[in-house]
CSV table of C-alpha atoms in Angstrom, one decimal:
chain,number,residue,atom,x,y,z
A,18,UNK,CA,-26.5,-15.4,8.0
A,19,UNK,CA,-22.7,-15.0,8.2
A,20,UNK,CA,-21.5,-12.9,11.1
A,21,UNK,CA,-18.2,-11.1,10.5
A,22,UNK,CA,-16.6,-8.0,11.9
A,23,UNK,CA,-13.6,-8.0,9.6
A,24,UNK,CA,-14.9,-5.0,7.6
A,25,UNK,CA,-16.9,-3.3,10.3
A,26,UNK,CA,-14.7,-2.5,13.4
A,27,UNK,CA,-11.2,-2.3,14.6
A,28,UNK,CA,-11.0,-3.6,18.2
A,29,UNK,CA,-9.1,-1.6,20.7
A,30,UNK,CA,-5.7,-2.6,22.0
A,31,UNK,CA,-5.6,-1.1,25.5
A,32,UNK,CA,-3.0,1.6,26.3
A,33,UNK,CA,-2.3,0.2,29.7
A,34,UNK,CA,-3.2,-2.9,31.6
A,35,UNK,CA,-2.3,-6.5,30.8
A,36,UNK,CA,-1.3,-8.5,27.8
A,37,UNK,CA,-2.3,-12.2,27.6
A,38,UNK,CA,-0.1,-14.4,25.4
A,39,UNK,CA,-1.2,-17.9,24.8
A,40,UNK,CA,-0.3,-20.9,22.6
A,41,UNK,CA,-1.5,-24.5,22.2
A,42,UNK,CA,2.0,-25.8,22.1
A,43,UNK,CA,3.3,-26.7,25.6
A,44,UNK,CA,7.0,-26.4,24.6
A,45,UNK,CA,6.5,-22.9,23.3
A,46,UNK,CA,4.6,-22.0,26.4
A,47,UNK,CA,7.5,-23.2,28.5
A,48,UNK,CA,10.0,-21.2,26.4
A,49,UNK,CA,7.9,-18.1,26.6
A,50,UNK,CA,7.8,-18.3,30.4
A,51,UNK,CA,11.6,-18.9,30.5
A,52,UNK,CA,12.1,-15.8,28.3
A,53,UNK,CA,10.0,-13.7,30.6
A,54,UNK,CA,11.7,-15.0,33.8
A,55,UNK,CA,8.5,-16.7,35.0
A,56,UNK,CA,9.1,-19.8,37.2
A,57,UNK,CA,5.4,-20.6,37.6
A,58,UNK,CA,3.9,-22.0,34.4
A,59,UNK,CA,0.6,-20.2,33.6
A,60,UNK,CA,-1.6,-20.5,30.6
A,61,UNK,CA,-2.1,-17.9,29.3
A,62,UNK,CA,1.0,-15.9,30.3
A,63,UNK,CA,-0.2,-12.5,31.7
A,64,UNK,CA,2.2,-9.5,31.7
A,65,UNK,CA,1.3,-6.0,33.0
A,66,UNK,CA,2.2,-3.0,30.9
A,67,UNK,CA,1.8,0.8,31.0
A,68,UNK,CA,1.9,2.6,27.7
A,69,UNK,CA,2.3,1.5,24.1
A,70,UNK,CA,6.1,1.5,24.3
A,71,UNK,CA,6.1,-1.0,27.1
A,72,UNK,CA,3.7,-3.2,25.1
A,73,UNK,CA,6.0,-2.8,22.0
A,74,UNK,CA,9.0,-3.9,24.2
A,75,UNK,CA,7.2,-7.2,25.1
A,76,UNK,CA,6.4,-7.8,21.4
A,77,UNK,CA,10.0,-7.0,20.3
A,78,UNK,CA,11.4,-9.5,22.9
A,79,UNK,CA,9.2,-12.3,21.6
A,80,UNK,CA,9.9,-11.4,17.9
A,81,UNK,CA,13.6,-11.4,18.4
A,82,UNK,CA,13.7,-14.7,20.4
A,83,UNK,CA,11.4,-17.0,18.4
A,84,UNK,CA,11.5,-17.9,14.7
A,85,UNK,CA,8.5,-17.1,12.4
A,86,UNK,CA,7.1,-20.6,12.7
A,87,UNK,CA,7.0,-20.3,16.5
A,88,UNK,CA,5.7,-16.7,16.4
A,89,UNK,CA,2.8,-17.9,14.3
A,90,UNK,CA,1.7,-20.2,17.2
A,91,UNK,CA,1.2,-17.3,19.7
A,92,UNK,CA,-2.0,-15.3,20.2
A,93,UNK,CA,-2.4,-12.1,22.1
A,94,UNK,CA,-5.1,-10.0,23.7
A,95,UNK,CA,-5.2,-7.1,26.2
A,96,UNK,CA,-7.4,-5.9,29.0
A,97,UNK,CA,-7.3,-3.0,31.4
A,98,UNK,CA,-7.2,-2.8,35.2
A,99,UNK,CA,-10.8,-1.6,35.5
A,100,UNK,CA,-12.2,-3.4,32.5
A,101,UNK,CA,-11.9,-7.1,32.6
A,102,UNK,CA,-13.3,-7.6,29.1
A,103,UNK,CA,-10.4,-8.6,26.8
A,104,UNK,CA,-9.7,-7.2,23.4
A,105,UNK,CA,-10.3,-9.6,20.5
A,106,UNK,CA,-7.5,-12.2,20.4
A,107,UNK,CA,-5.1,-11.7,17.5
A,108,UNK,CA,-2.3,-13.7,16.0
A,109,UNK,CA,1.0,-12.4,17.4
A,110,UNK,CA,2.0,-11.1,14.0
A,111,UNK,CA,-1.2,-9.1,13.5
A,112,UNK,CA,-1.1,-7.9,17.1
A,113,UNK,CA,2.6,-6.7,16.8
A,114,UNK,CA,1.9,-5.0,13.5
A,115,UNK,CA,-0.9,-3.0,15.1
A,116,UNK,CA,1.3,-2.1,18.1
A,117,UNK,CA,4.1,-0.9,15.7
A,118,UNK,CA,1.8,1.4,13.7
A,119,UNK,CA,-0.5,3.4,15.9
A,120,UNK,CA,-0.7,6.2,13.4
A,121,UNK,CA,-2.0,3.9,10.7
A,122,UNK,CA,-4.5,2.4,13.1
A,123,UNK,CA,-5.7,6.0,13.9
A,124,UNK,CA,-6.0,6.7,10.1
A,125,UNK,CA,-8.2,3.6,9.6
A,126,UNK,CA,-10.3,4.0,12.8
A,127,UNK,CA,-11.2,7.6,12.0
A,128,UNK,CA,-11.3,7.4,8.2
A,129,UNK,CA,-8.6,10.0,7.8
A,130,UNK,CA,-8.7,9.6,4.1
A,131,UNK,CA,-10.7,10.7,1.1
A,132,UNK,CA,-10.6,10.0,-2.7
A,133,UNK,CA,-9.2,12.2,-5.4
A,134,UNK,CA,-10.5,11.9,-9.0
A,135,UNK,CA,-8.5,11.4,-12.2
A,136,UNK,CA,-10.4,11.9,-15.4
A,137,UNK,CA,-11.1,9.1,-17.9
A,138,UNK,CA,-11.4,10.3,-21.5
A,139,UNK,CA,-13.2,9.2,-24.6
A,140,UNK,CA,-10.3,9.4,-27.1
A,141,UNK,CA,-12.5,10.0,-30.1
A,142,UNK,CA,-13.6,13.4,-29.0
A,143,UNK,CA,-11.5,13.9,-25.8
A,144,UNK,CA,-14.6,14.3,-23.7
A,145,UNK,CA,-14.6,13.2,-20.0
A,146,UNK,CA,-16.6,10.0,-19.5
A,147,UNK,CA,-15.7,9.2,-15.9
A,148,UNK,CA,-13.1,9.3,-13.1
A,149,UNK,CA,-11.0,6.8,-11.2
A,150,UNK,CA,-11.0,7.3,-7.5
A,151,UNK,CA,-7.7,7.2,-5.7
A,152,UNK,CA,-7.1,7.3,-1.9
A,153,UNK,CA,-5.5,10.4,-0.4
A,154,UNK,CA,-4.9,11.7,3.2
A,155,UNK,CA,-7.2,14.3,4.7
A,156,UNK,CA,-5.0,15.2,7.7
A,157,UNK,CA,-1.5,16.7,7.6
A,158,UNK,CA,-0.9,15.2,11.0
A,159,UNK,CA,-1.5,11.7,9.5
A,160,UNK,CA,0.1,11.6,6.1
A,161,UNK,CA,0.6,8.2,4.3
A,162,UNK,CA,1.2,6.5,1.1
A,163,UNK,CA,-1.8,4.4,0.1
A,164,UNK,CA,0.3,1.3,-0.8
A,165,UNK,CA,2.0,1.4,2.5
A,166,UNK,CA,-1.2,1.8,4.4
A,167,UNK,CA,-2.8,-1.2,2.6
A,168,UNK,CA,0.3,-3.3,3.2
A,169,UNK,CA,0.2,-2.6,6.9
A,170,UNK,CA,-3.6,-3.4,6.9
A,171,UNK,CA,-2.8,-6.7,5.2
A,172,UNK,CA,-0.1,-7.6,7.8
A,173,UNK,CA,-2.4,-6.6,10.7
A,174,UNK,CA,-5.5,-8.4,9.5
A,175,UNK,CA,-7.3,-5.1,8.7
A,176,UNK,CA,-7.3,-5.4,4.9
A,177,UNK,CA,-11.1,-6.1,4.7
A,178,UNK,CA,-11.9,-3.2,7.0
A,179,UNK,CA,-9.7,-0.7,5.0
A,180,UNK,CA,-10.8,-1.9,1.6
A,181,UNK,CA,-14.5,-1.6,2.5
A,182,UNK,CA,-13.9,1.9,4.1
A,183,UNK,CA,-12.0,3.0,1.0
A,184,UNK,CA,-14.8,1.9,-1.4
A,185,UNK,CA,-17.4,3.7,0.7
A,186,UNK,CA,-15.2,6.9,0.9
A,187,UNK,CA,-15.0,6.8,-3.0
A,188,UNK,CA,-18.8,6.4,-3.2
A,189,UNK,CA,-19.3,9.4,-0.9
A,190,UNK,CA,-17.0,11.7,-2.8
A,191,UNK,CA,-18.5,10.6,-6.1
A,192,UNK,CA,-22.1,11.4,-4.9
A,193,UNK,CA,-21.1,14.9,-3.8
A,194,UNK,CA,-19.3,15.8,-7.0
A,195,UNK,CA,-20.6,13.9,-10.0
A,196,UNK,CA,-23.9,13.8,-11.8
A,197,UNK,CA,-25.6,10.6,-12.7
A,198,UNK,CA,-24.3,9.3,-16.1
A,199,UNK,CA,-20.7,9.8,-15.1
A,200,UNK,CA,-18.7,6.6,-14.8
A,201,UNK,CA,-16.9,6.0,-11.4
A,202,UNK,CA,-14.0,3.6,-11.4
A,203,UNK,CA,-13.4,2.3,-7.8
A,204,UNK,CA,-10.6,-0.1,-6.8
A,205,UNK,CA,-11.1,-3.2,-4.7
A,206,UNK,CA,-9.0,-6.1,-3.3
A,207,UNK,CA,-10.4,-9.5,-4.1
A,208,UNK,CA,-8.6,-11.1,-1.2
A,209,UNK,CA,-10.5,-8.8,1.2
A,210,UNK,CA,-13.9,-10.3,0.1
A,211,UNK,CA,-14.4,-13.7,1.7
A,212,UNK,CA,-18.1,-14.1,0.8
A,213,UNK,CA,-19.2,-11.6,-1.9
A,214,UNK,CA,-22.9,-11.6,-0.9
A,215,UNK,CA,-22.0,-10.7,2.7
A,216,UNK,CA,-18.8,-8.7,2.3
A,217,UNK,CA,-20.2,-6.4,-0.3
A,218,UNK,CA,-23.4,-5.7,1.5
A,219,UNK,CA,-22.2,-2.4,3.1
A,220,UNK,CA,-21.0,-1.2,-0.3
A,221,UNK,CA,-24.4,-1.9,-1.9
A,222,UNK,CA,-26.1,-0.2,1.0
A,223,UNK,CA,-23.9,2.9,0.5
A,224,UNK,CA,-24.7,3.0,-3.2
A,225,UNK,CA,-28.4,3.1,-2.3
A,226,UNK,CA,-27.9,5.6,0.5
A,227,UNK,CA,-26.0,8.0,-1.8
A,228,UNK,CA,-28.5,7.5,-4.6
A,229,UNK,CA,-25.9,6.5,-7.1
A,230,UNK,CA,-27.0,4.8,-10.3
A,231,UNK,CA,-25.4,1.3,-10.2
A,232,UNK,CA,-24.8,1.5,-14.0
A,233,UNK,CA,-22.4,4.3,-13.3
A,234,UNK,CA,-20.1,2.2,-11.1
A,235,UNK,CA,-17.1,0.2,-12.4
A,236,UNK,CA,-15.3,-1.8,-9.7
A,237,UNK,CA,-11.7,-2.5,-10.6
A,238,UNK,CA,-9.4,-5.3,-9.5
A,239,UNK,CA,-6.3,-3.4,-8.4
A,240,UNK,CA,-2.8,-3.9,-9.6
A,241,UNK,CA,-1.3,-5.4,-6.5
A,242,UNK,CA,-3.6,-8.4,-6.4
A,243,UNK,CA,-2.4,-11.8,-7.6
A,244,UNK,CA,-5.2,-13.4,-9.6
A,245,UNK,CA,-4.8,-16.9,-8.3
A,246,UNK,CA,-8.4,-17.8,-7.5
A,247,UNK,CA,-10.3,-17.4,-10.7
A,248,UNK,CA,-13.4,-19.1,-9.4
A,249,UNK,CA,-13.6,-16.8,-6.4
A,250,UNK,CA,-13.0,-13.7,-8.5
A,251,UNK,CA,-15.8,-14.9,-10.9
A,252,UNK,CA,-18.2,-15.0,-7.9
A,253,UNK,CA,-17.2,-11.4,-6.9
A,254,UNK,CA,-17.7,-10.3,-10.5
A,255,UNK,CA,-21.1,-11.9,-10.6
A,256,UNK,CA,-22.2,-10.4,-7.3
A,257,UNK,CA,-21.3,-6.9,-8.5
A,258,UNK,CA,-22.9,-7.4,-11.9
A,259,UNK,CA,-26.1,-8.8,-10.4
A,260,UNK,CA,-26.5,-5.3,-8.8
A,261,UNK,CA,-26.2,-3.6,-12.2
A,262,UNK,CA,-22.5,-2.6,-11.7
A,263,UNK,CA,-19.6,-3.1,-14.1
A,264,UNK,CA,-16.2,-4.8,-13.6
A,265,UNK,CA,-12.7,-3.8,-14.8
A,266,UNK,CA,-9.5,-5.7,-14.9
A,267,UNK,CA,-6.4,-3.5,-14.3
A,268,UNK,CA,-2.8,-3.8,-15.7
A,269,UNK,CA,-3.8,-6.0,-18.6
A,270,UNK,CA,-0.7,-7.2,-20.5
A,271,UNK,CA,1.5,-7.1,-17.4
A,272,UNK,CA,2.1,-9.5,-14.5
A,273,UNK,CA,-1.0,-11.5,-13.6
A,274,UNK,CA,-3.5,-9.8,-15.9
A,275,UNK,CA,-2.7,-11.9,-19.0
A,276,UNK,CA,-4.9,-12.3,-22.1
A,277,UNK,CA,-5.8,-15.8,-20.8
A,278,UNK,CA,-7.1,-14.3,-17.6
A,279,UNK,CA,-9.0,-11.7,-19.6
A,280,UNK,CA,-10.8,-14.3,-21.6
A,281,UNK,CA,-11.6,-16.3,-18.4
A,282,UNK,CA,-13.1,-13.4,-16.5
A,283,UNK,CA,-14.6,-11.4,-19.4
A,284,UNK,CA,-14.7,-8.0,-17.5
A,285,UNK,CA,-16.7,-5.1,-18.9
A,286,UNK,CA,-13.5,-3.0,-19.0
A,287,UNK,CA,-9.9,-3.9,-19.4
A,288,UNK,CA,-7.2,-1.3,-18.5
A,289,UNK,CA,-4.0,-1.7,-20.5
A,290,UNK,CA,-0.9,-1.4,-18.4
A,291,UNK,CA,1.0,1.8,-18.8
A,292,UNK,CA,4.2,0.0,-19.7
A,293,UNK,CA,2.5,-1.0,-23.0
A,294,UNK,CA,1.2,2.5,-23.6
A,295,UNK,CA,4.3,4.4,-23.0
A,296,UNK,CA,5.9,5.4,-26.4
A,297,UNK,CA,3.7,2.8,-28.1
A,298,UNK,CA,3.6,5.1,-31.1
A,299,UNK,CA,7.3,4.3,-31.6
A,300,UNK,CA,7.5,0.6,-30.6
A,301,UNK,CA,6.4,-2.1,-33.2
A,302,UNK,CA,6.3,-4.8,-30.6
A,303,UNK,CA,3.9,-2.9,-28.4
A,304,UNK,CA,1.9,-1.9,-31.4
A,305,UNK,CA,1.4,-5.5,-32.5
A,306,UNK,CA,0.3,-6.5,-29.0
A,307,UNK,CA,-2.1,-3.6,-28.7
A,308,UNK,CA,-3.7,-4.2,-32.1
A,309,UNK,CA,-4.3,-7.8,-31.1
A,310,UNK,CA,-5.9,-6.6,-27.9
A,311,UNK,CA,-8.2,-4.3,-29.8
A,312,UNK,CA,-9.3,-7.2,-32.0
A,313,UNK,CA,-9.8,-9.5,-29.0
A,314,UNK,CA,-11.8,-6.9,-27.0
A,315,UNK,CA,-14.2,-6.3,-29.9
A,316,UNK,CA,-14.8,-10.1,-30.2
A,317,UNK,CA,-15.5,-10.4,-26.5
A,318,UNK,CA,-17.4,-7.1,-26.0
A,319,UNK,CA,-14.8,-5.7,-23.6
A,320,UNK,CA,-14.1,-1.9,-23.5
A,321,UNK,CA,-10.4,-1.1,-23.5
A,322,UNK,CA,-8.8,1.8,-21.6
A,323,UNK,CA,-5.2,2.9,-22.1
A,324,UNK,CA,-3.5,3.8,-18.8
A,325,UNK,CA,-0.6,6.1,-18.2
A,326,UNK,CA,-1.0,8.3,-21.3
A,327,UNK,CA,1.5,11.2,-21.0
A,328,UNK,CA,2.1,12.3,-24.6
A,329,UNK,CA,-0.1,13.4,-27.5
A,330,UNK,CA,1.5,10.9,-29.8
A,331,UNK,CA,0.2,8.1,-27.5
A,332,UNK,CA,-3.3,9.6,-27.6
A,333,UNK,CA,-3.2,9.6,-31.4
A,334,UNK,CA,-1.9,6.1,-31.7
A,335,UNK,CA,-4.4,4.6,-29.3
A,336,UNK,CA,-7.3,6.4,-30.9
A,337,UNK,CA,-6.2,5.3,-34.4
A,338,UNK,CA,-6.0,1.6,-33.6
A,339,UNK,CA,-9.5,1.7,-31.9
A,340,UNK,CA,-8.8,2.0,-28.1
A,341,UNK,CA,-11.9,3.9,-27.0
A,342,UNK,CA,-10.8,5.2,-23.5
A,343,UNK,CA,-7.7,6.8,-22.0
A,344,UNK,CA,-6.3,8.0,-18.7
A,345,UNK,CA,-3.1,9.6,-17.6
A,346,UNK,CA,-1.2,12.8,-16.7
A,347,UNK,CA,-1.6,14.1,-20.2
A,348,UNK,CA,-5.3,14.6,-19.5
A,349,UNK,CA,-5.1,15.3,-15.7
A,350,UNK,CA,-3.7,14.3,-12.4
A,351,UNK,CA,-5.9,13.1,-9.5
A,352,UNK,CA,-7.5,16.1,-7.8
A,353,UNK,CA,-10.0,16.9,-5.0
A,354,UNK,CA,-12.4,18.5,-7.5
A,355,UNK,CA,-13.3,16.8,-10.8
A,356,UNK,CA,-11.7,18.2,-13.9
A,357,UNK,CA,-14.6,19.3,-16.1
A,358,UNK,CA,-12.7,20.7,-19.1
A,359,UNK,CA,-9.4,19.4,-20.5
A,360,UNK,CA,-6.5,21.8,-21.0
A,361,UNK,CA,-4.7,19.9,-23.7
């Protein structure tokens, strides 16, 4: 069995004590000692500190005196005066990112976030068929933009932890607000899932614990992910689908989510990028592309969803050409409570 803590815990960085900095490159070790004014060559270099700002000062000194290639060869851990057990060693870049963003660490450690729900509509009768779950803060003392939080998590080696926690938060909210039979679209980052059978175990356990019908779940490859490892993504899709869950590809028609990728992955749902939906009723080029996508989706058994709908004319056009599902501010914004009746 694989043992991995990437999605389970965030090790502490001590608030006072000692930082150990080590490298396997002798020349860098010598340069580090010279920078810190140490005549005796130790390995690792140990520096006492009191408080996060003092720790940040040490990190800033290293970052400003070594280039990125050198910085990547340093590793750091901390321990306290009374507690000789060291924190988990981290690359310098990950360590420094965590030291620089204590608020974001607090948000992740204490799950200071929830999910808001944006309705997904069946265009034929404008009934609500499901919701997409989008991360939002729960504390006014710890506000954040989700994309910035995820970027910091990536830089600090906490992406797997945050991605897993966000999925479970979405499942929890969905279980407390929605009846079985309602689709729940939940985002995930493929690069956070190293081994699907192992990394998705906590997600599947949460599905069972919250008594959610797996058939109601649609896991969505989020827009920020570069789809550059198709074989790995196929494994992830297969692992979800073996549990009875559905898969969605986001931003189809823009960036990395091309028609070729769509044919390669064959997701259950394809969400058409908002740039193609906006004013599509007035744009012959967009219309031609969308009509081709409808034909392709029918051939491949893929359900299309039009994202970013903001005008009635876009609703009418998408419905007329055969796009079955829609989502956007025209129908409703993300909210704490699920919209149960449309005001359009």
